[in-house]
């Protein structure tokens, strides 16, 4: 069995677990440490290496990051400290953990897991995965191949970044009713559908656990909208899958 440690860096928690990459399942209970604030490169890499050491892990590690990641380098960090921009996170984490590390955008990681093991299994054509959490992340697949770093959470709706209107965090912070928030999600999804004509839309992120509360309230979309099947572990599993080449 090939195992890789997957780590998912989010706005509130840094979660990790070893993953059986052939099956897409966690092989041990996941560990969650709080995301430090401010979430600077030094502080976050400190928590990541604490997590790795705590698990006694040696070997390949995949890490997600909530921003654009190109060849390990962070290009944007909308919801983490801006000091990350220009930092090669892959090199930083490899140095602090002493292990080979692969870094990938968080939504891309979740999408990879969903396409291979979750709600995207067997779906060809254009599949759009959106994660609704602290921000809105996106992963676009054409016949199973990822188009990385799509950043559709920053599409402008009513003069604002879509994630500032329709993320899970916004729902909580503004105490929006499910109906009101679902209306915003609906408007956003209709916009994305007009741009991309996806064959399937998968909703992931923290909110996927509560999909029963808002998916039935969506109207007028042609594409089926389904919750992620791997729920909150998709980031961990996808990060491990991305790092598989080094295992
Ligand atoms: C970032 C994306 C990320 C998403 C979800 C957005 O603000 O720009 O890169 O995937 O949040 O964390």
GROMACS .gro file of C-alpha atoms and ligand atoms in nm:
model
  259
    1UNK     CA    1   0.000   0.000   0.000
    2UNK     CA    2   0.141   0.340  -0.096
    3UNK     CA    3   0.080   0.595   0.175
    4UNK     CA    4   0.136   0.970   0.150
    5UNK     CA    5   0.074   1.228   0.421
    6UNK     CA    6  -0.189   1.481   0.311
    7UNK     CA    7  -0.210   1.820   0.482
    8UNK     CA    8  -0.485   2.075   0.418
    9UNK     CA    9  -0.413   2.436   0.516
   10UNK     CA   10  -0.733   2.630   0.579
   11UNK     CA   11  -0.827   2.966   0.724
   12UNK     CA   12  -0.912   2.814   1.065
   13UNK     CA   13  -0.741   2.475   1.081
   14UNK     CA   14  -0.441   2.283   0.948
   15UNK     CA   15  -0.548   1.919   0.911
   16UNK     CA   16  -0.342   1.617   0.820
   17UNK     CA   17  -0.361   1.239   0.791
   18UNK     CA   18  -0.184   0.957   0.609
   19UNK     CA   19  -0.372   0.854   0.295
   20UNK     CA   20  -0.386   0.527   0.103
   21UNK     CA   21  -0.356   0.693  -0.237
   22UNK     CA   22  -0.480   0.393  -0.434
   23UNK     CA   23  -0.809   0.390  -0.242
   24UNK     CA   24  -0.839   0.759  -0.153
   25UNK     CA   25  -0.900   0.687   0.217
   26UNK     CA   26  -0.736   0.809   0.537
   27UNK     CA   27  -0.543   0.530   0.709
   28UNK     CA   28  -0.539   0.700   1.051
   29UNK     CA   29  -0.751   0.955   1.228
   30UNK     CA   30  -0.684   1.307   1.107
   31UNK     CA   31  -0.504   1.555   1.328
   32UNK     CA   32  -0.617   1.918   1.339
   33UNK     CA   33  -0.414   2.211   1.468
   34UNK     CA   34  -0.531   2.572   1.471
   35UNK     CA   35  -0.413   2.799   1.190
   36UNK     CA   36  -0.189   3.062   1.354
   37UNK     CA   37  -0.286   3.428   1.328
   38UNK     CA   38  -0.127   3.610   1.160
   39UNK     CA   39  -0.081   3.318   0.920
   40UNK     CA   40   0.272   3.413   0.811
   41UNK     CA   41   0.504   3.170   0.629
   42UNK     CA   42   0.711   3.117   0.947
   43UNK     CA   43   0.409   3.058   1.171
   44UNK     CA   44   0.229   2.825   0.929
   45UNK     CA   45   0.539   2.622   0.842
   46UNK     CA   46   0.600   2.586   1.218
   47UNK     CA   47   0.253   2.431   1.264
   48UNK     CA   48   0.298   2.208   0.956
   49UNK     CA   49   0.626   2.067   1.089
   50UNK     CA   50   0.471   2.024   1.436
   51UNK     CA   51   0.195   1.817   1.275
   52UNK     CA   52   0.445   1.609   1.073
   53UNK     CA   53   0.664   1.547   1.379
   54UNK     CA   54   0.361   1.464   1.595
   55UNK     CA   55   0.266   1.189   1.352
   56UNK     CA   56   0.628   1.070   1.332
   57UNK     CA   57   0.596   1.087   0.953
   58UNK     CA   58   0.881   1.029   0.709
   59UNK     CA   59   0.822   1.016   0.334
   60UNK     CA   60   0.625   1.208   0.074
   61UNK     CA   61   0.392   1.488   0.188
   62UNK     CA   62   0.130   1.678  -0.011
   63UNK     CA   63   0.016   2.016   0.121
   64UNK     CA   64  -0.272   2.235   0.004
   65UNK     CA   65  -0.258   2.615   0.004
   66UNK     CA   66  -0.557   2.852  -0.029
   67UNK     CA   67  -0.409   3.057  -0.315
   68UNK     CA   68  -0.254   3.031  -0.660
   69UNK     CA   69   0.040   2.787  -0.652
   70UNK     CA   70   0.271   2.766  -0.954
   71UNK     CA   71   0.560   2.518  -0.931
   72UNK     CA   72   0.550   2.546  -0.552
   73UNK     CA   73   0.552   2.925  -0.548
   74UNK     CA   74   0.263   3.114  -0.389
   75UNK     CA   75   0.123   3.383  -0.619
   76UNK     CA   76  -0.186   3.495  -0.422
   77UNK     CA   77  -0.307   3.463  -0.061
   78UNK     CA   78  -0.652   3.623  -0.032
   79UNK     CA   79  -0.729   3.472   0.310
   80UNK     CA   80  -0.382   3.416   0.459
   81UNK     CA   81  -0.100   3.663   0.533
   82UNK     CA   82   0.018   3.849   0.222
   83UNK     CA   83   0.382   3.778   0.317
   84UNK     CA   84   0.325   3.444   0.144
   85UNK     CA   85   0.325   3.602  -0.202
   86UNK     CA   86   0.647   3.511  -0.384
   87UNK     CA   87   0.746   3.245  -0.127
   88UNK     CA   88   0.828   2.899  -0.261
   89UNK     CA   89   0.610   2.707  -0.014
   90UNK     CA   90   0.727   2.374  -0.147
   91UNK     CA   91   1.090   2.454  -0.062
   92UNK     CA   92   0.993   2.612   0.272
   93UNK     CA   93   0.793   2.308   0.392
   94UNK     CA   94   1.058   2.066   0.261
   95UNK     CA   95   1.319   2.254   0.462
   96UNK     CA   96   1.118   2.273   0.785
   97UNK     CA   97   0.989   1.913   0.773
   98UNK     CA   98   1.298   1.752   0.617
   99UNK     CA   99   1.071   1.554   0.380
  100UNK     CA  100   0.983   1.580   0.008
  101UNK     CA  101   0.682   1.813  -0.023
  102UNK     CA  102   0.442   1.895  -0.307
  103UNK     CA  103   0.217   2.202  -0.273
  104UNK     CA  104  -0.109   2.244  -0.464
  105UNK     CA  105  -0.405   2.483  -0.453
  106UNK     CA  106  -0.665   2.363  -0.198
  107UNK     CA  107  -0.963   2.352  -0.433
  108UNK     CA  108  -0.758   2.180  -0.703
  109UNK     CA  109  -0.663   1.914  -0.445
  110UNK     CA  110  -1.025   1.866  -0.337
  111UNK     CA  111  -1.128   1.842  -0.702
  112UNK     CA  112  -0.866   1.578  -0.783
  113UNK     CA  113  -0.999   1.365  -0.495
  114UNK     CA  114  -1.362   1.410  -0.601
  115UNK     CA  115  -1.296   1.328  -0.966
  116UNK     CA  116  -1.104   1.010  -0.883
  117UNK     CA  117  -1.296   0.884  -0.578
  118UNK     CA  118  -1.604   1.097  -0.520
  119UNK     CA  119  -1.896   1.265  -0.695
  120UNK     CA  120  -1.703   1.306  -1.021
  121UNK     CA  121  -1.637   0.937  -1.080
  122UNK     CA  122  -1.745   0.836  -1.430
  123UNK     CA  123  -1.815   1.193  -1.543
  124UNK     CA  124  -1.649   1.312  -1.864
  125UNK     CA  125  -1.697   1.656  -2.020
  126UNK     CA  126  -1.666   1.977  -1.817
  127UNK     CA  127  -1.687   1.927  -1.441
  128UNK     CA  128  -1.672   2.228  -1.210
  129UNK     CA  129  -1.595   2.179  -0.841
  130UNK     CA  130  -1.654   2.475  -0.610
  131UNK     CA  131  -1.557   2.475  -0.243
  132UNK     CA  132  -1.757   2.705  -0.019
  133UNK     CA  133  -1.563   2.773   0.301
  134UNK     CA  134  -1.357   3.069   0.426
  135UNK     CA  135  -1.337   3.173   0.059
  136UNK     CA  136  -1.465   3.013  -0.260
  137UNK     CA  137  -1.224   2.779  -0.435
  138UNK     CA  138  -1.262   2.629  -0.781
  139UNK     CA  139  -1.130   2.331  -0.975
  140UNK     CA  140  -1.213   2.281  -1.342
  141UNK     CA  141  -1.183   1.945  -1.517
  142UNK     CA  142  -1.212   1.870  -1.887
  143UNK     CA  143  -1.253   1.495  -1.945
  144UNK     CA  144  -1.088   1.432  -1.608
  145UNK     CA  145  -0.790   1.663  -1.667
  146UNK     CA  146  -0.747   1.953  -1.425
  147UNK     CA  147  -0.706   2.311  -1.547
  148UNK     CA  148  -0.514   2.439  -1.240
  149UNK     CA  149  -0.550   2.767  -1.047
  150UNK     CA  150  -0.881   2.879  -1.195
  151UNK     CA  151  -0.972   3.115  -0.903
  152UNK     CA  152  -1.341   3.147  -0.991
  153UNK     CA  153  -1.415   3.262  -0.636
  154UNK     CA  154  -1.289   3.602  -0.745
  155UNK     CA  155  -1.534   3.647  -1.033
  156UNK     CA  156  -1.717   3.976  -0.977
  157UNK     CA  157  -2.086   3.961  -0.883
  158UNK     CA  158  -2.273   4.287  -0.812
  159UNK     CA  159  -1.940   4.469  -0.795
  160UNK     CA  160  -1.792   4.234  -0.535
  161UNK     CA  161  -1.568   3.927  -0.533
  162UNK     CA  162  -1.808   3.629  -0.545
  163UNK     CA  163  -1.648   3.487  -0.229
  164UNK     CA  164  -1.733   3.805  -0.039
  165UNK     CA  165  -2.104   3.737  -0.110
  166UNK     CA  166  -2.148   3.363  -0.118
  167UNK     CA  167  -1.881   3.186   0.091
  168UNK     CA  168  -1.977   2.986   0.400
  169UNK     CA  169  -1.788   3.240   0.612
  170UNK     CA  170  -2.006   3.523   0.481
  171UNK     CA  171  -2.321   3.321   0.563
  172UNK     CA  172  -2.199   3.276   0.920
  173UNK     CA  173  -2.061   3.626   0.973
  174UNK     CA  174  -2.374   3.798   0.844
  175UNK     CA  175  -2.602   3.539   0.999
  176UNK     CA  176  -2.777   3.495   0.661
  177UNK     CA  177  -3.079   3.264   0.648
  178UNK     CA  178  -3.037   2.952   0.433
  179UNK     CA  179  -3.285   3.099   0.185
  180UNK     CA  180  -3.105   3.431   0.151
  181UNK     CA  181  -2.763   3.267   0.122
  182UNK     CA  182  -2.889   3.002  -0.124
  183UNK     CA  183  -3.014   3.292  -0.341
  184UNK     CA  184  -2.661   3.431  -0.353
  185UNK     CA  185  -2.510   3.089  -0.429
  186UNK     CA  186  -2.773   3.042  -0.701
  187UNK     CA  187  -2.686   3.374  -0.864
  188UNK     CA  188  -2.317   3.283  -0.856
  189UNK     CA  189  -2.370   2.934  -0.999
  190UNK     CA  190  -2.592   3.070  -1.279
  191UNK     CA  191  -2.314   3.312  -1.366
  192UNK     CA  192  -2.055   3.033  -1.372
  193UNK     CA  193  -2.289   2.819  -1.580
  194UNK     CA  194  -2.331   3.099  -1.834
  195UNK     CA  195  -1.952   3.123  -1.866
  196UNK     CA  196  -1.856   2.754  -1.871
  197UNK     CA  197  -2.165   2.538  -1.946
  198UNK     CA  198  -2.044   2.262  -1.713
  199UNK     CA  199  -2.193   1.912  -1.735
  200UNK     CA  200  -2.173   1.872  -1.358
  201UNK     CA  201  -2.118   2.106  -1.062
  202UNK     CA  202  -1.979   1.960  -0.737
  203UNK     CA  203  -2.008   2.162  -0.416
  204UNK     CA  204  -1.739   2.094  -0.157
  205UNK     CA  205  -1.577   2.263   0.140
  206UNK     CA  206  -1.707   2.286   0.496
  207UNK     CA  207  -2.059   2.340   0.368
  208UNK     CA  208  -2.088   2.007   0.183
  209UNK     CA  209  -2.199   1.844   0.512
  210UNK     CA  210  -2.504   2.072   0.518
  211UNK     CA  211  -2.591   2.049   0.149
  212UNK     CA  212  -2.945   1.933   0.231
  213UNK     CA  213  -3.016   2.282   0.367
  214UNK     CA  214  -2.940   2.475   0.047
  215UNK     CA  215  -2.904   2.251  -0.259
  216UNK     CA  216  -3.284   2.199  -0.277
  217UNK     CA  217  -3.326   2.579  -0.278
  218UNK     CA  218  -3.123   2.631  -0.599
  219UNK     CA  219  -3.325   2.706  -0.910
  220UNK     CA  220  -3.289   2.720  -1.285
  221UNK     CA  221  -2.950   2.555  -1.334
  222UNK     CA  222  -2.918   2.315  -1.627
  223UNK     CA  223  -2.624   2.124  -1.480
  224UNK     CA  224  -2.684   1.884  -1.192
  225UNK     CA  225  -2.543   2.023  -0.865
  226UNK     CA  226  -2.423   1.756  -0.621
  227UNK     CA  227  -2.240   1.764  -0.288
  228UNK     CA  228  -1.883   1.637  -0.266
  229UNK     CA  229  -1.876   1.273  -0.159
  230UNK     CA  230  -1.543   1.287   0.022
  231UNK     CA  231  -1.677   1.579   0.230
  232UNK     CA  232  -1.418   1.758   0.436
  233UNK     CA  233  -1.134   1.511   0.371
  234UNK     CA  234  -1.112   1.586  -0.001
  235UNK     CA  235  -0.828   1.837   0.046
  236UNK     CA  236  -0.618   1.591   0.248
  237UNK     CA  237  -0.677   1.307   0.000
  238UNK     CA  238  -0.611   1.527  -0.306
  239UNK     CA  239  -0.293   1.673  -0.154
  240UNK     CA  240  -0.163   1.320  -0.097
  241UNK     CA  241  -0.256   1.222  -0.454
  242UNK     CA  242  -0.068   1.523  -0.592
  243UNK     CA  243   0.246   1.416  -0.402
  244UNK     CA  244   0.221   1.052  -0.508
  245UNK     CA  245   0.503   1.080  -0.762
  246UNK     CA  246   0.747   1.130  -0.470
  247UNK     CA  247   0.621   0.835  -0.263
  248LIG     C1  248  -0.828   3.169  -0.302
  248LIG     C2  249  -0.825   3.036  -0.372
  248LIG     C3  250  -0.870   2.925  -0.278
  248LIG     C4  251  -1.005   2.960  -0.218
  248LIG     C5  252  -1.052   2.858  -0.117
  248LIG     C6  253  -0.967   3.192  -0.245
  248LIG     O1  254  -0.971   3.314  -0.178
  248LIG     O2  255  -0.794   3.275  -0.391
  248LIG     O3  256  -0.695   3.008  -0.421
  248LIG     O4  257  -0.877   2.805  -0.347
  248LIG     O5  258  -1.001   3.087  -0.154
  248LIG     O6  259  -0.965   2.849  -0.009
   0.00000   0.00000   0.00000
